[in-house]
Tab-separated table of C-alpha atoms in Angstrom:
chain	number	residue	atom	x	y	z
A	1	GLY	CA	23.411	-27.743	3.835
A	2	ASP	CA	23.093	-25.158	6.642
A	3	ILE	CA	20.874	-26.006	9.612
A	4	VAL	CA	18.312	-23.295	10.464
A	5	ILE	CA	16.211	-23.243	13.659
A	6	VAL	CA	12.904	-21.389	13.410
A	7	LYS	CA	10.651	-20.580	16.400
A	8	PRO	CA	6.990	-19.467	16.679
A	9	GLY	CA	6.287	-16.111	15.011
A	10	GLU	CA	9.507	-16.164	13.010
A	11	LYS	CA	9.753	-16.107	9.227
A	12	ILE	CA	11.492	-18.981	7.449
A	13	SER	CA	14.415	-17.565	5.456
A	14	VAL	CA	15.365	-20.585	3.301
A	15	ASP	CA	13.793	-23.311	1.196
A	16	GLY	CA	14.531	-26.620	2.866
A	17	THR	CA	13.502	-29.877	4.518
A	18	VAL	CA	12.366	-30.296	8.132
A	19	ILE	CA	14.825	-32.533	10.014
A	20	GLU	CA	13.549	-32.029	13.569
A	21	GLY	CA	10.410	-30.822	15.358
A	22	GLY	CA	6.981	-29.954	14.014
A	23	ALA	CA	5.045	-26.756	13.404
A	24	TYR	CA	2.031	-25.160	11.797
A	25	VAL	CA	3.308	-22.936	9.004
A	26	ASN	CA	1.340	-20.087	7.458
A	27	GLN	CA	2.057	-20.425	3.727
A	28	ALA	CA	-0.357	-17.711	2.597
A	29	ALA	CA	2.523	-15.634	1.196
A	30	ILE	CA	3.472	-18.449	-1.203
A	31	THR	CA	0.425	-20.653	-1.856
A	32	GLY	CA	-2.457	-18.455	-0.713
A	33	GLU	CA	-3.753	-21.077	1.734
A	34	SER	CA	-5.652	-19.416	4.577
A	35	ILE	CA	-5.244	-22.253	7.094
A	36	PRO	CA	-1.693	-23.028	8.326
A	37	VAL	CA	-0.198	-26.335	7.153
A	38	ASP	CA	1.188	-28.955	9.547
A	39	LYS	CA	4.885	-29.539	8.820
A	40	GLU	CA	6.701	-32.575	10.198
A	41	ILE	CA	10.071	-34.284	9.651
A	42	GLY	CA	10.683	-34.779	5.938
A	43	ASP	CA	8.283	-32.041	4.784
A	44	LYS	CA	9.412	-29.194	2.521
A	45	VAL	CA	9.150	-25.564	3.685
A	46	PHE	CA	9.504	-22.300	1.750
A	47	SER	CA	11.208	-19.010	2.449
A	48	GLY	CA	8.828	-16.165	3.254
A	49	THR	CA	6.427	-18.403	5.208
A	50	ILE	CA	5.776	-17.908	8.943
A	51	ILE	CA	5.597	-20.400	11.821
A	52	GLU	CA	2.338	-19.956	13.743
A	53	SER	CA	3.098	-22.529	16.464
A	54	GLY	CA	5.726	-25.170	17.221
A	55	TYR	CA	9.381	-25.133	16.237
A	56	ILE	CA	11.429	-26.796	13.482
A	57	LYS	CA	14.999	-27.405	12.392
A	58	ILE	CA	15.477	-27.035	8.656
A	59	ASN	CA	18.188	-28.365	6.380
A	60	ALA	CA	18.620	-25.539	3.854
A	61	ASP	CA	18.249	-26.678	0.231
A	62	LYS	CA	18.036	-23.243	-1.420
A	63	VAL	CA	19.145	-19.848	-0.124
A	64	GLY	CA	19.252	-16.254	-1.365
A	65	GLU	CA	18.245	-15.766	-4.991
A	66	ASP	CA	17.429	-19.458	-5.464
A	67	THR	CA	14.548	-19.517	-2.953
A	68	THR	CA	10.888	-19.655	-3.948
A	69	PHE	CA	10.317	-16.156	-2.580
A	70	SER	CA	13.178	-14.692	-4.641
A	71	ARG	CA	11.976	-16.477	-7.767
A	72	ILE	CA	8.542	-14.923	-7.276
A	73	LEU	CA	10.115	-11.463	-7.172
A	74	GLN	CA	12.153	-12.277	-10.290
A	75	MET	CA	8.994	-13.385	-12.117
A	76	VAL	CA	7.382	-10.086	-11.184
A	77	GLU	CA	10.257	-8.093	-12.674
A	78	GLU	CA	10.218	-10.134	-15.894
A	79	ALA	CA	6.456	-9.741	-16.261
A	80	GLN	CA	6.666	-5.985	-15.723
A	81	ASP	CA	9.322	-5.657	-18.436
A	82	LYS	CA	6.873	-7.088	-20.984
A	83	LYS	CA	4.304	-4.363	-20.398
A	84	ALA	CA	3.904	-1.060	-22.331
A	85	LYS	CA	1.561	-0.916	-25.340
A	86	THR	CA	-1.230	1.626	-24.952
A	87	GLN	CA	-1.532	5.400	-25.124
A	88	LYS	CA	0.940	5.782	-28.028
A	89	PHE	CA	-1.720	6.855	-30.490
A	90	LEU	CA	-1.539	10.578	-29.739
A	91	GLU	CA	2.263	10.603	-29.868
A	92	THR	CA	2.204	8.914	-33.274
A	93	PHE	CA	-0.630	11.149	-34.470
A	94	SER	CA	1.092	14.400	-33.499
A	95	ARG	CA	4.331	13.222	-35.104
A	96	TYR	CA	2.617	13.096	-38.518
A	97	TYR	CA	-0.256	15.576	-38.169
A	98	THR	CA	1.755	18.770	-37.584
A	99	PRO	CA	4.187	18.285	-40.535
A	100	ALA	CA	1.188	17.334	-42.721
A	101	ILE	CA	-0.597	20.607	-41.878
A	102	ILE	CA	2.593	22.613	-42.582
A	103	ILE	CA	2.983	20.886	-45.956
A	104	LEU	CA	-0.720	21.449	-46.723
A	105	ALA	CA	-0.399	25.173	-45.876
A	106	VAL	CA	2.648	25.509	-48.115
A	107	LEU	CA	0.919	23.704	-50.988
A	108	LEU	CA	-2.171	25.873	-50.497
A	109	PHE	CA	-0.019	29.014	-50.796
A	110	LEU	CA	1.753	27.692	-53.888
A	111	PHE	CA	-1.557	26.954	-55.615
A	112	THR	CA	-3.602	29.981	-54.458
A	113	LYS	CA	-0.905	32.583	-53.729
A	114	ASP	CA	-3.190	33.554	-50.806
A	115	LEU	CA	-0.898	34.082	-47.799
A	116	VAL	CA	-3.760	34.952	-45.380
A	117	LEU	CA	-5.629	31.763	-46.292
A	118	SER	CA	-2.508	29.647	-45.807
A	119	LEU	CA	-1.690	31.219	-42.437
A	120	THR	CA	-5.323	30.883	-41.335
A	121	LEU	CA	-5.191	27.155	-42.142
A	122	LEU	CA	-1.884	26.820	-40.278
A	123	VAL	CA	-3.297	28.467	-37.143
A	124	ILE	CA	-6.845	27.058	-37.191
A	125	ALA	CA	-5.734	23.459	-37.861
A	126	CYS	CA	-3.789	23.372	-34.596
A	127	PRO	CA	-5.239	20.254	-32.850
A	128	GLY	CA	-5.537	21.853	-29.398
A	129	ALA	CA	-8.779	20.141	-28.354
A	130	LEU	CA	-7.606	16.806	-29.767
A	131	VAL	CA	-4.248	16.932	-27.988
A	132	ILE	CA	-5.807	17.560	-24.564
A	133	SER	CA	-8.846	15.293	-25.094
A	134	THR	CA	-7.191	12.232	-23.518
A	135	PRO	CA	-4.959	13.665	-20.761
A	136	VAL	CA	-7.617	15.994	-19.331
A	137	SER	CA	-10.107	13.107	-18.998
A	138	ILE	CA	-7.500	10.836	-17.450
A	139	VAL	CA	-6.412	13.461	-14.901
A	140	ALA	CA	-10.045	13.983	-13.886
A	141	GLY	CA	-10.637	10.214	-13.645
A	142	ILE	CA	-7.514	9.567	-11.583
A	143	GLY	CA	-8.386	12.497	-9.307
A	144	ASN	CA	-11.864	11.097	-8.710
A	145	GLY	CA	-10.424	7.654	-7.955
A	146	ALA	CA	-7.910	9.031	-5.457
A	147	LYS	CA	-10.700	10.917	-3.694
A	148	HIS	CA	-12.600	7.658	-3.242
A	149	GLY	CA	-9.641	5.523	-2.144
A	150	VAL	CA	-8.779	3.974	-5.532
A	151	LEU	CA	-5.181	4.559	-6.651
A	152	ILE	CA	-4.802	4.211	-10.436
A	153	LYS	CA	-1.176	4.324	-11.552
A	154	GLY	CA	-1.429	6.366	-14.745
A	155	GLY	CA	-3.489	6.986	-17.854
A	156	GLU	CA	-2.474	3.786	-19.606
A	157	ILE	CA	-3.832	1.813	-16.644
A	158	MET	CA	-7.088	3.771	-16.691
A	159	GLU	CA	-7.593	2.923	-20.372
A	160	GLU	CA	-6.720	-0.754	-19.847
A	161	MET	CA	-9.168	-1.073	-16.958
A	162	GLY	CA	-11.933	0.318	-19.138
A	163	LYS	CA	-11.366	-2.491	-21.672
A	164	VAL	CA	-11.160	-5.474	-19.273
A	165	LYS	CA	-13.360	-8.439	-20.244
A	166	VAL	CA	-12.283	-11.022	-17.624
A	167	LEU	CA	-11.628	-10.653	-13.897
A	168	ALA	CA	-9.612	-13.314	-12.070
A	169	PHE	CA	-9.748	-13.272	-8.267
A	170	ASP	CA	-7.461	-14.814	-5.709
A	171	LYS	CA	-9.536	-16.361	-2.908
A	172	THR	CA	-7.738	-15.929	0.403
A	173	GLY	CA	-7.755	-12.343	1.657
A	174	THR	CA	-9.495	-11.116	-1.493
A	175	LEU	CA	-12.891	-12.793	-1.758
A	176	THR	CA	-12.478	-13.962	1.840
A	177	GLU	CA	-11.254	-12.121	4.928
A	178	GLY	CA	-8.228	-14.388	5.426
A	179	LYS	CA	-9.225	-15.084	9.040
A	180	PRO	CA	-10.598	-18.509	10.123
A	181	LYS	CA	-13.963	-18.249	11.869
A	182	VAL	CA	-16.338	-20.705	13.567
A	183	ASN	CA	-19.324	-21.193	11.279
A	184	LYS	CA	-21.226	-24.022	12.953
A	185	VAL	CA	-21.242	-26.005	16.215
A	186	LYS	CA	-22.839	-29.476	16.072
A	187	ALA	CA	-23.290	-31.332	19.366
A	188	PHE	CA	-23.943	-35.074	19.779
A	189	GLY	CA	-25.700	-35.723	23.071
A	190	ILE	CA	-24.696	-32.519	24.906
A	191	ASP	CA	-25.656	-28.842	24.773
A	192	LYS	CA	-24.030	-26.817	21.927
A	193	ASP	CA	-22.968	-23.989	24.237
A	194	GLU	CA	-21.453	-26.490	26.653
A	195	LEU	CA	-19.509	-28.078	23.779
A	196	LEU	CA	-18.165	-24.722	22.551
A	197	LYS	CA	-17.113	-23.602	26.048
A	198	LEU	CA	-15.475	-26.955	26.826
A	199	THR	CA	-13.528	-26.834	23.556
A	200	ALA	CA	-12.397	-23.251	24.207
A	201	ILE	CA	-11.125	-24.253	27.670
A	202	GLY	CA	-9.223	-27.160	26.131
A	203	GLU	CA	-7.630	-24.876	23.537
A	204	THR	CA	-6.430	-22.357	26.174
A	205	TYR	CA	-2.730	-23.139	25.727
A	206	SER	CA	-2.848	-23.843	21.987
A	207	GLU	CA	-1.277	-21.379	19.525
A	208	HIS	CA	-3.022	-22.899	16.503
A	209	PRO	CA	-5.072	-20.403	14.424
A	210	LEU	CA	-8.103	-22.709	14.516
A	211	ALA	CA	-7.855	-22.797	18.303
A	212	LYS	CA	-7.820	-18.994	18.348
A	213	ALA	CA	-10.967	-18.980	16.198
A	214	ILE	CA	-12.737	-21.273	18.692
A	215	ILE	CA	-11.636	-19.209	21.698
A	216	PHE	CA	-12.708	-15.992	19.968
A	217	GLU	CA	-16.151	-17.430	19.203
A	218	ALA	CA	-16.589	-18.652	22.786
A	219	GLU	CA	-15.519	-15.331	24.326
A	220	GLU	CA	-17.854	-13.459	21.966
A	221	LYS	CA	-20.677	-15.594	23.324
A	222	PHE	CA	-19.759	-16.084	26.982
A	223	GLY	CA	-17.289	-13.291	27.740
A	224	THR	CA	-13.798	-13.896	29.105
A	225	ILE	CA	-13.285	-17.552	30.045
A	226	SER	CA	-11.136	-17.819	33.176
A	227	GLU	CA	-11.267	-21.615	33.529
A	228	ILE	CA	-8.205	-23.543	32.375
A	229	PRO	CA	-7.452	-27.234	31.798
A	230	GLU	CA	-5.741	-29.214	34.537
A	231	GLU	CA	-3.526	-30.908	31.947
A	232	SER	CA	-2.918	-30.281	28.252
A	233	GLU	CA	-0.902	-32.284	25.711
A	234	ILE	CA	-0.497	-31.337	22.054
A	235	VAL	CA	-0.491	-34.286	19.644
A	236	THR	CA	1.403	-33.028	16.591
A	237	GLY	CA	-0.573	-33.223	13.377
A	238	GLN	CA	-3.695	-34.502	15.140
A	239	GLY	CA	-4.877	-32.061	17.819
A	240	LEU	CA	-4.648	-32.152	21.598
A	241	LYS	CA	-5.667	-34.097	24.719
A	242	PHE	CA	-6.633	-32.261	27.893
A	243	LYS	CA	-8.007	-32.890	31.379
A	244	PHE	CA	-10.778	-30.774	32.876
A	245	LYS	CA	-12.626	-31.421	36.164
A	246	GLY	CA	-10.954	-34.810	36.430
A	247	LYS	CA	-12.034	-36.001	32.978
A	248	TYR	CA	-9.994	-36.359	29.770
A	249	TYR	CA	-11.114	-34.945	26.422
A	250	LEU	CA	-9.810	-34.958	22.832
A	251	ILE	CA	-9.902	-32.109	20.288
A	252	GLY	CA	-8.650	-32.674	16.751
A	253	ASN	CA	-9.059	-34.671	13.563
A	254	ARG	CA	-10.273	-38.199	12.794
A	255	LYS	CA	-6.830	-39.717	13.329
A	256	LEU	CA	-6.665	-38.444	16.908
A	257	LEU	CA	-10.011	-40.051	17.720
A	258	PHE	CA	-9.203	-43.308	15.909
A	259	ASP	CA	-5.856	-43.643	17.696
A	260	ASN	CA	-7.705	-43.319	21.017
A	261	GLY	CA	-10.338	-45.903	20.119
A	262	ILE	CA	-13.198	-43.449	19.573
A	263	ILE	CA	-15.702	-44.645	16.968
A	264	ILE	CA	-17.420	-42.201	14.603
A	265	ASN	CA	-20.766	-43.644	13.548
A	266	GLU	CA	-22.218	-43.466	10.036
A	267	ASN	CA	-24.437	-40.412	10.630
A	268	GLN	CA	-21.631	-38.478	12.284
A	269	GLU	CA	-19.213	-39.311	9.449
A	270	LYS	CA	-21.850	-38.271	6.900
A	271	TYR	CA	-22.234	-34.910	8.664
A	272	VAL	CA	-18.460	-34.313	8.775
A	273	LYS	CA	-18.057	-35.128	5.070
A	274	SER	CA	-20.951	-32.846	4.200
A	275	GLU	CA	-19.282	-29.949	6.048
A	276	GLU	CA	-15.957	-30.633	4.352
A	277	GLU	CA	-17.642	-30.626	0.948
A	278	HIS	CA	-18.801	-27.098	1.771
A	279	GLY	CA	-15.196	-26.024	2.303
A	280	GLN	CA	-15.213	-26.290	6.085
A	281	THR	CA	-12.386	-27.557	8.312
A	282	VAL	CA	-14.069	-29.785	10.911
A	283	ILE	CA	-12.679	-30.049	14.478
A	284	LEU	CA	-13.917	-33.131	16.346
A	285	VAL	CA	-14.411	-33.137	20.144
A	286	SER	CA	-14.783	-36.260	22.314
A	287	ASP	CA	-14.184	-37.691	25.748
A	288	LEU	CA	-12.440	-41.075	26.034
A	289	GLU	CA	-15.679	-42.951	25.344
A	290	LYS	CA	-17.622	-41.213	22.569
A	291	ILE	CA	-17.665	-38.261	20.205
A	292	LEU	CA	-19.297	-35.148	21.717
A	293	GLY	CA	-19.526	-32.881	18.712
A	294	ALA	CA	-17.973	-31.169	15.690
A	295	ILE	CA	-17.019	-27.539	15.148
A	296	SER	CA	-16.890	-26.277	11.556
A	297	ILE	CA	-14.334	-23.557	10.834
A	298	ALA	CA	-13.655	-21.774	7.577
A	299	ASP	CA	-12.307	-18.566	6.153
A	300	THR	CA	-15.199	-16.079	6.082
A	301	ILE	CA	-16.382	-14.743	2.727
A	302	ARG	CA	-16.388	-10.948	2.590
A	303	GLU	CA	-19.874	-9.538	3.139
A	304	ASP	CA	-19.888	-7.528	-0.083
A	305	ALA	CA	-18.256	-10.180	-2.324
A	306	LYS	CA	-21.493	-11.646	-3.726
A	307	GLU	CA	-22.918	-8.210	-4.506
A	308	LEU	CA	-19.622	-7.280	-6.162
A	309	ILE	CA	-19.772	-10.239	-8.571
A	310	VAL	CA	-23.310	-9.271	-9.606
A	311	ASP	CA	-22.298	-5.614	-10.113
A	312	LEU	CA	-19.279	-6.574	-12.213
A	313	LYS	CA	-21.411	-8.645	-14.587
A	314	HIS	CA	-23.832	-5.741	-14.940
A	315	GLN	CA	-20.855	-3.535	-15.860
A	316	GLY	CA	-19.987	-5.744	-18.826
A	317	ILE	CA	-17.410	-8.143	-17.359
A	318	LYS	CA	-17.870	-11.275	-19.481
A	319	LYS	CA	-16.281	-13.805	-17.153
A	320	VAL	CA	-15.379	-13.945	-13.451
A	321	VAL	CA	-12.973	-16.688	-12.355
A	322	MET	CA	-11.167	-17.624	-9.133
A	323	LEU	CA	-7.524	-18.732	-8.951
A	324	THR	CA	-6.464	-20.122	-5.583
A	325	GLY	CA	-3.881	-22.269	-3.835
A	326	ASP	CA	-6.572	-23.675	-1.538
A	327	ASN	CA	-8.085	-27.166	-1.795
A	328	LYS	CA	-10.692	-28.055	-4.405
A	329	ARG	CA	-13.607	-28.472	-1.979
A	330	ALA	CA	-13.128	-25.045	-0.405
A	331	ALA	CA	-12.734	-23.435	-3.838
A	332	ALA	CA	-15.851	-25.168	-5.203
A	333	ALA	CA	-17.966	-24.149	-2.203
A	334	ILE	CA	-16.981	-20.475	-2.373
A	335	SER	CA	-17.286	-20.357	-6.154
A	336	LYS	CA	-20.829	-21.743	-5.990
A	337	GLU	CA	-21.878	-19.395	-3.178
A	338	LEU	CA	-20.617	-16.262	-4.952
A	339	GLY	CA	-21.822	-17.167	-8.434
A	340	ILE	CA	-18.336	-17.265	-9.961
A	341	ASP	CA	-18.204	-18.677	-13.507
A	342	GLU	CA	-15.094	-20.860	-13.117
A	343	TYR	CA	-12.523	-21.759	-10.460
A	344	TYR	CA	-9.029	-23.249	-10.511
A	345	SER	CA	-7.709	-24.671	-7.237
A	346	GLU	CA	-4.396	-25.856	-5.708
A	347	LEU	CA	-2.376	-23.504	-7.925
A	348	LEU	CA	1.196	-22.377	-7.265
A	349	PRO	CA	2.153	-18.788	-8.261
A	350	GLU	CA	3.618	-19.824	-11.627
A	351	GLU	CA	0.511	-21.902	-12.381
A	352	LYS	CA	-1.678	-18.840	-11.787
A	353	VAL	CA	0.386	-17.023	-14.421
A	354	GLY	CA	-0.226	-19.891	-16.850
A	355	LYS	CA	-3.995	-19.805	-16.255
A	356	LEU	CA	-4.048	-16.052	-16.822
A	357	LYS	CA	-2.325	-16.492	-20.187
A	358	GLU	CA	-4.981	-19.047	-21.158
A	359	LEU	CA	-7.758	-16.617	-20.186
A	360	GLN	CA	-6.101	-13.766	-22.088
A	361	ALA	CA	-5.813	-15.890	-25.239
A	362	LYS	CA	-9.422	-17.101	-24.997
A	363	PHE	CA	-11.380	-14.038	-23.827
A	364	GLY	CA	-9.204	-10.943	-24.262
A	365	PRO	CA	-8.064	-8.293	-21.729
A	366	THR	CA	-7.833	-9.914	-18.281
A	367	ALA	CA	-7.371	-8.345	-14.835
A	368	MET	CA	-6.070	-10.131	-11.728
A	369	VAL	CA	-7.281	-9.141	-8.254
A	370	GLY	CA	-5.179	-10.226	-5.270
A	371	ASP	CA	-3.533	-9.224	-2.029
A	372	GLY	CA	-0.515	-11.414	-1.264
A	373	VAL	CA	3.079	-12.025	-2.370
A	374	ASN	CA	1.920	-15.239	-4.049
A	375	ASP	CA	-0.330	-13.085	-6.257
A	376	ALA	CA	2.479	-10.760	-7.348
A	377	PRO	CA	3.566	-12.677	-10.499
A	378	ALA	CA	-0.075	-12.991	-11.566
A	379	LEU	CA	-0.723	-9.293	-10.850
A	380	ALA	CA	2.249	-8.386	-13.047
A	381	SER	CA	1.458	-10.863	-15.854
A	382	ALA	CA	-2.208	-9.898	-16.249
A	383	ASP	CA	-3.196	-7.054	-18.550
A	384	LEU	CA	-4.132	-5.299	-15.310
A	385	GLY	CA	-3.131	-6.063	-11.706
A	386	ILE	CA	-5.435	-4.910	-8.899
A	387	ALA	CA	-4.371	-5.138	-5.223
A	388	ILE	CA	-6.616	-4.996	-2.183
A	389	GLY	CA	-4.661	-2.470	-0.092
A	390	GLY	CA	-6.072	-2.964	3.408
A	391	ALA	CA	-5.125	-6.620	3.570
A	392	GLY	CA	-2.356	-6.556	0.982
A	393	THR	CA	1.409	-6.840	1.171
A	394	ASP	CA	3.996	-4.335	0.008
A	395	VAL	CA	5.024	-6.561	-2.906
A	396	ALA	CA	1.466	-6.885	-4.209
A	397	MET	CA	0.890	-3.154	-3.906
A	398	GLU	CA	4.147	-2.309	-5.683
A	399	THR	CA	3.355	-4.757	-8.470
A	400	ALA	CA	-0.297	-3.810	-8.957
A	401	ASP	CA	-1.495	-1.263	-11.483
A	402	VAL	CA	-4.533	-0.355	-9.367
A	403	VAL	CA	-4.633	-0.337	-5.558
A	404	LEU	CA	-7.802	-0.259	-3.479
A	405	MET	CA	-6.500	1.674	-0.479
A	406	SER	CA	-8.961	0.068	1.963
A	407	ASP	CA	-9.971	-3.592	2.190
A	408	GLU	CA	-13.485	-2.788	0.911
A	409	ILE	CA	-13.595	-5.019	-2.133
A	410	LYS	CA	-16.821	-3.356	-3.321
A	411	LYS	CA	-14.648	-0.424	-4.424
A	412	LEU	CA	-13.484	-2.620	-7.286
A	413	SER	CA	-16.904	-2.184	-8.884
A	414	TYR	CA	-16.523	1.584	-8.444
A	415	ALA	CA	-13.048	1.498	-10.037
A	416	ILE	CA	-14.269	-0.500	-13.055
A	417	GLY	CA	-17.247	1.848	-13.477
A	418	LEU	CA	-15.003	4.914	-13.215
A	419	SER	CA	-12.578	3.555	-15.811
A	420	ARG	CA	-15.387	2.783	-18.251
A	421	ALA	CA	-16.826	6.282	-17.711
A	422	THR	CA	-13.359	7.753	-18.329
A	423	VAL	CA	-12.889	5.795	-21.563
A	424	ARG	CA	-16.330	6.945	-22.762
A	425	ASN	CA	-15.392	10.516	-21.868
A	426	ILE	CA	-12.120	10.247	-23.802
A	427	LYS	CA	-13.961	8.940	-26.881
A	428	GLN	CA	-16.501	11.773	-26.647
A	429	ASN	CA	-13.682	14.332	-26.484
A	430	ILE	CA	-11.745	12.775	-29.371
A	431	TYR	CA	-14.787	12.503	-31.656
A	432	PHE	CA	-15.840	16.062	-30.822
A	433	ALA	CA	-12.311	17.437	-31.372
A	434	ILE	CA	-11.923	15.625	-34.721
A	435	ILE	CA	-15.308	16.854	-35.971
A	436	VAL	CA	-14.488	20.454	-34.963
A	437	ALA	CA	-10.985	20.278	-36.499
A	438	ALA	CA	-12.303	18.761	-39.737
A	439	GLY	CA	-15.114	21.348	-39.892
A	440	LEU	CA	-12.696	24.234	-39.349
A	441	ILE	CA	-10.275	22.970	-42.012
A	442	ALA	CA	-13.154	22.532	-44.465
A	443	GLY	CA	-14.468	25.988	-43.541
A	444	VAL	CA	-11.058	27.608	-44.098
A	445	LEU	CA	-10.592	25.892	-47.460
A	446	GLY	CA	-14.146	26.903	-48.428
A	447	LYS	CA	-13.400	30.477	-47.330
A	448	VAL	CA	-16.360	30.602	-44.919
A	449	VAL	CA	-14.222	30.462	-41.746
A	450	PHE	CA	-11.764	33.296	-41.117
A	451	LEU	CA	-8.947	33.725	-38.636
A	452	SER	CA	-10.932	35.498	-35.882
A	453	SER	CA	-14.057	33.326	-36.042
A	454	GLY	CA	-11.933	30.198	-36.479
A	455	MET	CA	-9.843	30.996	-33.381
A	456	LEU	CA	-13.013	31.632	-31.371
A	457	ILE	CA	-14.498	28.263	-32.383
A	458	HIS	CA	-11.160	26.567	-31.710
A	459	GLU	CA	-10.851	28.004	-28.200
A	460	LEU	CA	-14.493	27.207	-27.415
A	461	SER	CA	-13.903	23.583	-28.493
A	462	VAL	CA	-10.928	23.371	-26.110
A	463	LEU	CA	-13.074	24.789	-23.302
A	464	LEU	CA	-15.908	22.318	-24.010
A	465	VAL	CA	-13.473	19.387	-23.954
A	466	ILE	CA	-12.223	20.504	-20.525
A	467	ILE	CA	-15.769	20.992	-19.187
A	468	ASN	CA	-16.767	17.520	-20.424
A	469	ALA	CA	-13.739	15.981	-18.700
A	470	VAL	CA	-14.430	17.834	-15.429
A	471	ARG	CA	-17.779	15.997	-15.264
A	472	LEU	CA	-15.758	12.909	-14.258
A	473	LEU	CA	-14.916	14.553	-10.933
A	474	GLY	CA	-18.567	14.132	-10.003
A	475	TYR	CA	-18.742	10.439	-10.949
A	476	GLY	CA	-20.268	8.423	-8.119
A	477	GLU	CA	-21.294	11.449	-6.066
A	478	LYS	CA	-25.033	10.972	-6.674
A	479	ARG	CA	-24.877	7.391	-5.437
A	480	ARG	CA	-22.734	8.425	-2.486
A	481	ASN	CA	-25.042	11.294	-1.494
A	482	LYS	CA	-28.108	9.073	-1.886
A	483	LYS	CA	-26.517	6.493	0.411
A	484	GLN	CA	-25.671	9.119	3.024
A	485	PHE	CA	-29.228	10.514	2.826
A	486	THR	CA	-30.653	7.012	3.313
A	487	VAL	CA	-28.454	6.464	6.390
A	488	VAL	CA	-29.549	9.781	7.893
C-alpha cells in the first residue's frame, strides 16, 4: 500500500501499479525486452526495472522477498541446489579398487607363498596414471580457457560442456547487442537525409532510447547537429509534436498520426507492416498534412552470431533454439536470419525454465546462453549455464557455470570445441591407463613383469598421460596464429 515515486534513471524497488504519471521502463532485467515499454496509469511494473524517461507514482503491491526480482533469485538458488551428478566415477572407483588389489595380493600370497610376487602386484597395480588421467586434462583445459577469456568453473562443468546436445540462446544482449539502432530510412516525397536530420532535430529533447538511436544515426552521418526545435511537446505513449522553422511536425506511432488527422495510404501501410514483420520498430514522421517518411529501428544482431550458429552445428550441437521475452515477430525475424532451428517468444523467466526442461527431456544435455538477470533461473536450471560477460549482469555471471569474459559471442564456439577436446583427452588417458594397468597386472601374474621393469613402465605411463594432457594448452593456437599471420 506504500506510494513510491520513481524518476528518470532510477530503479523501481517494488512490484506495483502505476497510479500517476507515465514513463518508458527498461524491463530487460526481467523480461529480456530490448526496447523500453510505455507504462501508464493502471499498468503493472516490476522491481529491478529502470525508468528511461518520464516519472511515475507506484502503489506498492509486493515488496522485499515477495517481488519478482527476489523470486528470480530464489529460483536460482533452488535450481543450483539440484545440481551435482558428474565426476564421481573416480571417487567410487578408488574406493573399491585399492581394497580389491590388497585382497588380491593377500590371496596371491596365500596360494603361491611368493612374497615378492605379492608385493610386486601390490606396488605395480597402483593406479597412478588412471587417478591423474582426468584431473590433469581438466586443469590443462581450464588453463587454456582462462588464457583465451573463457572462465570454466571446474572439472564437472568442463565434462558437462563436452556432452551438450542442445544450445538455448536468449535473444537480447546475447544474439543481439541490446542497443536499438536505425536500420532503414524510408522517405515519402522528401530526401532521406533531410528526413533523418529533421527527425533528429525533433528528438533533441527526448530521453527515449529510440530517439537516442535516431540522433546517433544522424550525428554519425552529419556530425553534431546544433539546430533545435522552437517548440516540443511529448505525447505520452504516442510520440511527440514539435515546431521547426515555423512549421509543426509529428514523430511517433500510428495513433499519433491518426489523432492528428494524418492519413496513411495503402502502400505506406503495407511498407510499415512489412518492416514490423521483420522485427523492426517503425517510427512515423509527418507534418500536419501528410506523412513524410518512416524510420525502422531494431536491436542489432551481433556480427559474429550467424557464423557462430554454423560453427556450433559443425561441432555436433544437434539443436539450436532461442528463448526470448521479445515479441513473436522480432523473434521470428532473427531466428530466420541466423538459421536457428526453433524459437519461443514472449517468455517470462519461469517459462524459460519450463521450456528448458522440455528440451532436456526430448534431446538430452542442454546448455543455456544468456546475459541478464531474467536469464539467471534458466542459466541455473539448464545442465549448463553460459553467461556473456561483457554485457552480462553480476547475477548471471554468479549463476553461470561458464563465463565468456568479453562480449565476443564467437568465443562460445571456442569453449565448446575446447570442452570436447578435453573430454576426448580424458578418454584417451583413461583408456591408456587401464590398458597399461591391466597389462602390468597380467604381466606380474604371468611372472614376465618384475618390480623394477614394472615400476619403470608405470612411471612412463604416468609421464605419457601428463604429456598428452599438456597438449590441451596448445588448443586453438594454430588457428589463432594463422589469423594473426593473415592480418599481418
